[in-house]
mmCIF file with all atom_site columns, C-alpha atoms in Angstrom:
data_model
loop_
_atom_site.group_PDB
_atom_site.id
_atom_site.type_symbol
_atom_site.label_atom_id
_atom_site.label_alt_id
_atom_site.label_comp_id
_atom_site.label_asym_id
_atom_site.label_entity_id
_atom_site.label_seq_id
_atom_site.pdbx_PDB_ins_code
_atom_site.Cartn_x
_atom_site.Cartn_y
_atom_site.Cartn_z
_atom_site.occupancy
_atom_site.B_iso_or_equiv
_atom_site.pdbx_formal_charge
_atom_site.auth_seq_id
_atom_site.auth_comp_id
_atom_site.auth_asym_id
_atom_site.auth_atom_id
_atom_site.pdbx_PDB_model_num
ATOM 1   C CA . MET A 1 1   ? -1.746 -39.245 -140.280 1.00 0.00 ? 1   MET A CA 1
ATOM 2   C CA . GLY A 1 2   ? 0.967  -38.778 -142.866 1.00 0.00 ? 2   GLY A CA 1
ATOM 3   C CA . ALA A 1 3   ? 0.105  -38.587 -146.518 1.00 0.00 ? 3   ALA A CA 1
ATOM 4   C CA . LYS A 1 4   ? 2.561  -41.268 -147.652 1.00 0.00 ? 4   LYS A CA 1
ATOM 5   C CA . ASN A 1 5   ? 1.198  -44.820 -147.370 1.00 0.00 ? 5   ASN A CA 1
ATOM 6   C CA . HIS A 1 6   ? -1.400 -43.660 -144.829 1.00 0.00 ? 6   HIS A CA 1
ATOM 7   C CA . ARG A 1 7   ? 0.886  -44.116 -141.853 1.00 0.00 ? 7   ARG A CA 1
ATOM 8   C CA . PRO A 1 8   ? 1.650  -41.705 -139.006 1.00 0.00 ? 8   PRO A CA 1
ATOM 9   C CA . LYS A 1 9   ? 4.543  -39.297 -139.462 1.00 0.00 ? 9   LYS A CA 1
ATOM 10  C CA . GLY A 1 10  ? 7.859  -40.402 -138.048 1.00 0.00 ? 10  GLY A CA 1
ATOM 11  C CA . LEU A 1 11  ? 7.456  -44.091 -138.871 1.00 0.00 ? 11  LEU A CA 1
ATOM 12  C CA . PRO A 1 12  ? 9.805  -45.469 -141.511 1.00 0.00 ? 12  PRO A CA 1
ATOM 13  C CA . ASP A 1 13  ? 8.597  -47.863 -144.203 1.00 0.00 ? 13  ASP A CA 1
ATOM 14  C CA . GLY A 1 14  ? 7.736  -51.291 -142.858 1.00 0.00 ? 14  GLY A CA 1
ATOM 15  C CA . TRP A 1 15  ? 7.297  -50.207 -139.221 1.00 0.00 ? 15  TRP A CA 1
ATOM 16  C CA . GLY A 1 16  ? 3.632  -49.158 -139.318 1.00 0.00 ? 16  GLY A CA 1
ATOM 17  C CA . ARG A 1 17  ? 2.323  -51.702 -136.799 1.00 0.00 ? 17  ARG A CA 1
ATOM 18  C CA . GLN A 1 18  ? 5.510  -52.201 -134.822 1.00 0.00 ? 18  GLN A CA 1
ATOM 19  C CA . ARG A 1 19  ? 5.835  -48.999 -132.798 1.00 0.00 ? 19  ARG A CA 1
ATOM 20  C CA . GLU A 1 20  ? 7.082  -50.693 -129.633 1.00 0.00 ? 20  GLU A CA 1
ATOM 21  C CA . GLU A 1 21  ? 9.721  -52.647 -131.508 1.00 0.00 ? 21  GLU A CA 1
ATOM 22  C CA . LEU A 1 22  ? 10.770 -49.492 -133.369 1.00 0.00 ? 22  LEU A CA 1
ATOM 23  C CA . ALA A 1 23  ? 11.182 -47.668 -130.054 1.00 0.00 ? 23  ALA A CA 1
ATOM 24  C CA . THR A 1 24  ? 13.393 -50.493 -128.775 1.00 0.00 ? 24  THR A CA 1
ATOM 25  C CA . VAL A 1 25  ? 15.510 -50.482 -131.936 1.00 0.00 ? 25  VAL A CA 1
ATOM 26  C CA . ARG A 1 26  ? 15.947 -46.698 -131.774 1.00 0.00 ? 26  ARG A CA 1
ATOM 27  C CA . LYS A 1 27  ? 16.909 -46.940 -128.090 1.00 0.00 ? 27  LYS A CA 1
ATOM 28  C CA . ASP A 1 28  ? 19.612 -49.518 -128.884 1.00 0.00 ? 28  ASP A CA 1
ATOM 29  C CA . ILE A 1 29  ? 20.894 -47.400 -131.758 1.00 0.00 ? 29  ILE A CA 1
ATOM 30  C CA . ARG A 1 30  ? 21.015 -44.340 -129.482 1.00 0.00 ? 30  ARG A CA 1
ATOM 31  C CA . LYS A 1 31  ? 23.173 -46.246 -126.965 1.00 0.00 ? 31  LYS A CA 1
ATOM 32  C CA . LYS A 1 32  ? 25.537 -47.400 -129.729 1.00 0.00 ? 32  LYS A CA 1
ATOM 33  C CA . ALA A 1 33  ? 25.773 -43.847 -131.083 1.00 0.00 ? 33  ALA A CA 1
ATOM 34  C CA . GLU A 1 34  ? 26.605 -42.493 -127.616 1.00 0.00 ? 34  GLU A CA 1
ATOM 35  C CA . GLN A 1 35  ? 29.384 -45.074 -127.294 1.00 0.00 ? 35  GLN A CA 1
ATOM 36  C CA . LYS A 1 36  ? 30.761 -44.216 -130.740 1.00 0.00 ? 36  LYS A CA 1
ATOM 37  C CA . VAL A 1 37  ? 30.805 -40.507 -129.856 1.00 0.00 ? 37  VAL A CA 1
ATOM 38  C CA . ILE A 1 38  ? 32.824 -41.310 -126.715 1.00 0.00 ? 38  ILE A CA 1
ATOM 39  C CA . GLU A 1 39  ? 35.258 -43.355 -128.812 1.00 0.00 ? 39  GLU A CA 1
ATOM 40  C CA . MET A 1 40  ? 35.552 -40.523 -131.349 1.00 0.00 ? 40  MET A CA 1
ATOM 41  C CA . GLN A 1 41  ? 36.298 -38.082 -128.526 1.00 0.00 ? 41  GLN A CA 1
ATOM 42  C CA . GLU A 1 42  ? 39.005 -40.366 -127.142 1.00 0.00 ? 42  GLU A CA 1
ATOM 43  C CA . GLU A 1 43  ? 40.596 -40.673 -130.590 1.00 0.00 ? 43  GLU A CA 1
ATOM 44  C CA . GLY A 1 44  ? 40.488 -36.904 -131.057 1.00 0.00 ? 44  GLY A CA 1
ATOM 45  C CA . ILE A 1 45  ? 38.148 -36.959 -134.045 1.00 0.00 ? 45  ILE A CA 1
ATOM 46  C CA . ILE A 1 46  ? 35.692 -34.617 -132.337 1.00 0.00 ? 46  ILE A CA 1
ATOM 47  C CA . PRO A 1 47  ? 36.498 -32.214 -129.481 1.00 0.00 ? 47  PRO A CA 1
ATOM 48  C CA . LYS A 1 48  ? 35.516 -33.267 -125.963 1.00 0.00 ? 48  LYS A CA 1
ATOM 49  C CA . ASP A 1 49  ? 34.568 -29.778 -124.838 1.00 0.00 ? 49  ASP A CA 1
ATOM 50  C CA . ASP A 1 50  ? 32.129 -29.025 -127.696 1.00 0.00 ? 50  ASP A CA 1
ATOM 51  C CA . ASP A 1 51  ? 28.764 -30.398 -126.544 1.00 0.00 ? 51  ASP A CA 1
ATOM 52  C CA . ILE A 1 52  ? 26.924 -29.155 -129.622 1.00 0.00 ? 52  ILE A CA 1
ATOM 53  C CA . ALA A 1 53  ? 29.277 -30.977 -131.990 1.00 0.00 ? 53  ALA A CA 1
ATOM 54  C CA . CYS A 1 54  ? 29.044 -34.156 -129.909 1.00 0.00 ? 54  CYS A CA 1
ATOM 55  C CA . ARG A 1 55  ? 25.260 -34.084 -129.951 1.00 0.00 ? 55  ARG A CA 1
ATOM 56  C CA . ALA A 1 56  ? 25.174 -33.356 -133.684 1.00 0.00 ? 56  ALA A CA 1
ATOM 57  C CA . VAL A 1 57  ? 27.473 -36.296 -134.421 1.00 0.00 ? 57  VAL A CA 1
ATOM 58  C CA . GLN A 1 58  ? 25.376 -38.536 -132.185 1.00 0.00 ? 58  GLN A CA 1
ATOM 59  C CA . VAL A 1 59  ? 22.158 -37.611 -133.987 1.00 0.00 ? 59  VAL A CA 1
ATOM 60  C CA . LEU A 1 60  ? 23.795 -38.128 -137.375 1.00 0.00 ? 60  LEU A CA 1
ATOM 61  C CA . LEU A 1 61  ? 25.007 -41.562 -136.270 1.00 0.00 ? 61  LEU A CA 1
ATOM 62  C CA . GLU A 1 62  ? 21.501 -42.443 -135.072 1.00 0.00 ? 62  GLU A CA 1
ATOM 63  C CA . ILE A 1 63  ? 20.031 -41.477 -138.442 1.00 0.00 ? 63  ILE A CA 1
ATOM 64  C CA . ALA A 1 64  ? 22.757 -43.218 -140.455 1.00 0.00 ? 64  ALA A CA 1
ATOM 65  C CA . GLU A 1 65  ? 22.372 -46.486 -138.553 1.00 0.00 ? 65  GLU A CA 1
ATOM 66  C CA . GLY A 1 66  ? 18.654 -46.341 -137.889 1.00 0.00 ? 66  GLY A CA 1
ATOM 67  C CA . PRO A 1 67  ? 15.739 -47.835 -139.807 1.00 0.00 ? 67  PRO A CA 1
ATOM 68  C CA . ASP A 1 68  ? 15.133 -44.621 -141.755 1.00 0.00 ? 68  ASP A CA 1
ATOM 69  C CA . ALA A 1 69  ? 14.877 -44.086 -145.504 1.00 0.00 ? 69  ALA A CA 1
ATOM 70  C CA . ALA A 1 70  ? 17.963 -44.521 -147.660 1.00 0.00 ? 70  ALA A CA 1
ATOM 71  C CA . ALA A 1 71  ? 17.989 -40.820 -148.602 1.00 0.00 ? 71  ALA A CA 1
ATOM 72  C CA . ALA A 1 72  ? 18.065 -39.803 -144.937 1.00 0.00 ? 72  ALA A CA 1
ATOM 73  C CA . LYS A 1 73  ? 20.865 -42.283 -144.232 1.00 0.00 ? 73  LYS A CA 1
ATOM 74  C CA . ALA A 1 74  ? 22.902 -41.022 -147.180 1.00 0.00 ? 74  ALA A CA 1
ATOM 75  C CA . GLY A 1 75  ? 22.459 -37.417 -146.076 1.00 0.00 ? 75  GLY A CA 1
ATOM 76  C CA . ALA A 1 76  ? 23.542 -38.245 -142.542 1.00 0.00 ? 76  ALA A CA 1
ATOM 77  C CA . ALA A 1 77  ? 26.566 -40.177 -143.775 1.00 0.00 ? 77  ALA A CA 1
ATOM 78  C CA . LYS A 1 78  ? 27.593 -37.268 -145.996 1.00 0.00 ? 78  LYS A CA 1
ATOM 79  C CA . ALA A 1 79  ? 27.261 -34.795 -143.135 1.00 0.00 ? 79  ALA A CA 1
ATOM 80  C CA . LEU A 1 80  ? 29.329 -37.074 -140.878 1.00 0.00 ? 80  LEU A CA 1
ATOM 81  C CA . LEU A 1 81  ? 32.097 -37.300 -143.451 1.00 0.00 ? 81  LEU A CA 1
ATOM 82  C CA . GLU A 1 82  ? 32.121 -33.542 -143.974 1.00 0.00 ? 82  GLU A CA 1
ATOM 83  C CA . PHE A 1 83  ? 32.402 -32.999 -140.240 1.00 0.00 ? 83  PHE A CA 1
ATOM 84  C CA . THR A 1 84  ? 34.979 -35.658 -139.408 1.00 0.00 ? 84  THR A CA 1
ATOM 85  C CA . LYS A 1 85  ? 37.179 -35.906 -142.502 1.00 0.00 ? 85  LYS A CA 1
ATOM 86  C CA . GLN A 1 86  ? 39.250 -33.244 -144.224 1.00 0.00 ? 86  GLN A CA 1
ATOM 87  C CA . LYS A 1 87  ? 38.340 -32.578 -147.829 1.00 0.00 ? 87  LYS A CA 1
ATOM 88  C CA . PRO A 1 88  ? 41.020 -33.275 -150.424 1.00 0.00 ? 88  PRO A CA 1
ATOM 89  C CA . THR A 1 89  ? 43.154 -30.373 -151.591 1.00 0.00 ? 89  THR A CA 1
ATOM 90  C CA . ASN A 1 90  ? 41.989 -28.420 -154.570 1.00 0.00 ? 90  ASN A CA 1
ATOM 91  C CA . LYS A 1 91  ? 43.463 -29.534 -157.899 1.00 0.00 ? 91  LYS A CA 1
ATOM 92  C CA . VAL A 1 92  ? 43.878 -25.907 -158.976 1.00 0.00 ? 92  VAL A CA 1
ATOM 93  C CA . GLU A 1 93  ? 46.617 -25.493 -156.388 1.00 0.00 ? 93  GLU A CA 1
ATOM 94  C CA . VAL A 1 94  ? 48.507 -28.467 -157.815 1.00 0.00 ? 94  VAL A CA 1
ATOM 95  C CA . LYS A 1 95  ? 48.147 -27.041 -161.306 1.00 0.00 ? 95  LYS A CA 1
ATOM 96  C CA . ALA A 1 96  ? 49.557 -23.699 -160.169 1.00 0.00 ? 96  ALA A CA 1
ATOM 97  C CA . VAL A 1 97  ? 52.575 -25.453 -158.657 1.00 0.00 ? 97  VAL A CA 1
ATOM 98  C CA . ALA A 1 98  ? 53.139 -27.378 -161.887 1.00 0.00 ? 98  ALA A CA 1
ATOM 99  C CA . GLU A 1 99  ? 52.916 -24.171 -163.923 1.00 0.00 ? 99  GLU A CA 1
ATOM 100 C CA . GLU A 1 100 ? 55.443 -22.475 -161.632 1.00 0.00 ? 100 GLU A CA 1
ATOM 101 C CA . TRP A 1 101 ? 57.805 -25.429 -162.038 1.00 0.00 ? 101 TRP A CA 1
ATOM 102 C CA . LEU A 1 102 ? 57.496 -25.307 -165.825 1.00 0.00 ? 102 LEU A CA 1
ATOM 103 C CA . ALA A 1 103 ? 58.102 -21.550 -165.778 1.00 0.00 ? 103 ALA A CA 1
ATOM 104 C CA . SER A 1 104 ? 61.244 -22.084 -163.703 1.00 0.00 ? 104 SER A CA 1
ATOM 105 C CA . LEU A 1 105 ? 62.493 -24.568 -166.314 1.00 0.00 ? 105 LEU A CA 1
ATOM 106 C CA . ASP A 1 106 ? 61.936 -21.969 -169.021 1.00 0.00 ? 106 ASP A CA 1
ATOM 107 C CA . ASP A 1 107 ? 63.835 -19.385 -166.941 1.00 0.00 ? 107 ASP A CA 1
ATOM 108 C CA . ASP A 1 108 ? 66.742 -21.798 -166.449 1.00 0.00 ? 108 ASP A CA 1
ATOM 109 C CA . LYS A 1 109 ? 66.809 -22.585 -170.168 1.00 0.00 ? 109 LYS A CA 1
ATOM 110 C CA . SER A 1 110 ? 66.821 -18.913 -171.186 1.00 0.00 ? 110 SER A CA 1
ATOM 111 C CA . GLU A 1 111 ? 69.599 -18.154 -168.677 1.00 0.00 ? 111 GLU A CA 1
ATOM 112 C CA . SER A 1 112 ? 71.743 -20.977 -170.057 1.00 0.00 ? 112 SER A CA 1
ATOM 113 C CA . GLU A 1 113 ? 71.167 -19.711 -173.617 1.00 0.00 ? 113 GLU A CA 1
ATOM 114 C CA . ASP A 1 114 ? 72.185 -16.164 -172.562 1.00 0.00 ? 114 ASP A CA 1
ATOM 115 C CA . SER A 1 115 ? 75.379 -17.422 -170.927 1.00 0.00 ? 115 SER A CA 1
ATOM 116 C CA . SER A 1 116 ? 76.262 -19.565 -173.996 1.00 0.00 ? 116 SER A CA 1
ATOM 117 C CA . GLN A 1 117 ? 75.786 -16.547 -176.289 1.00 0.00 ? 117 GLN A CA 1
ATOM 118 C CA . GLU A 1 118 ? 78.046 -14.390 -174.097 1.00 0.00 ? 118 GLU A CA 1
ATOM 119 C CA . THR A 1 119 ? 80.825 -16.988 -174.205 1.00 0.00 ? 119 THR A CA 1
ATOM 120 C CA . ALA A 1 120 ? 80.530 -17.249 -177.985 1.00 0.00 ? 120 ALA A CA 1
ATOM 121 C CA . GLU A 1 121 ? 81.140 -13.519 -178.415 1.00 0.00 ? 121 GLU A CA 1
#
């Protein structure tokens, strides 16, 4: 028996006396996750030839959509996003580009001042 709420390990909250129903729900969720993985492969989100990645995505989908705790669902959703979506570019890179642009303006200004001084002489 698990220590939390005196229920066996592996049973989410509220499913203590409904093991058969929980098994049915998990089976349905597994089928839906398999279908979603196939759709993701067809769309090119995950590679078709990488069985490990496909299985990992399927398990994460099962956890995210299953009757598990909210913390487990949030962790699975975060892992799915990290795997399937590209992270945004780093803001430091944008800052460096802006600094280079400002420096080029300063260079242009100093060059125009040098040329105006030469013409004045």
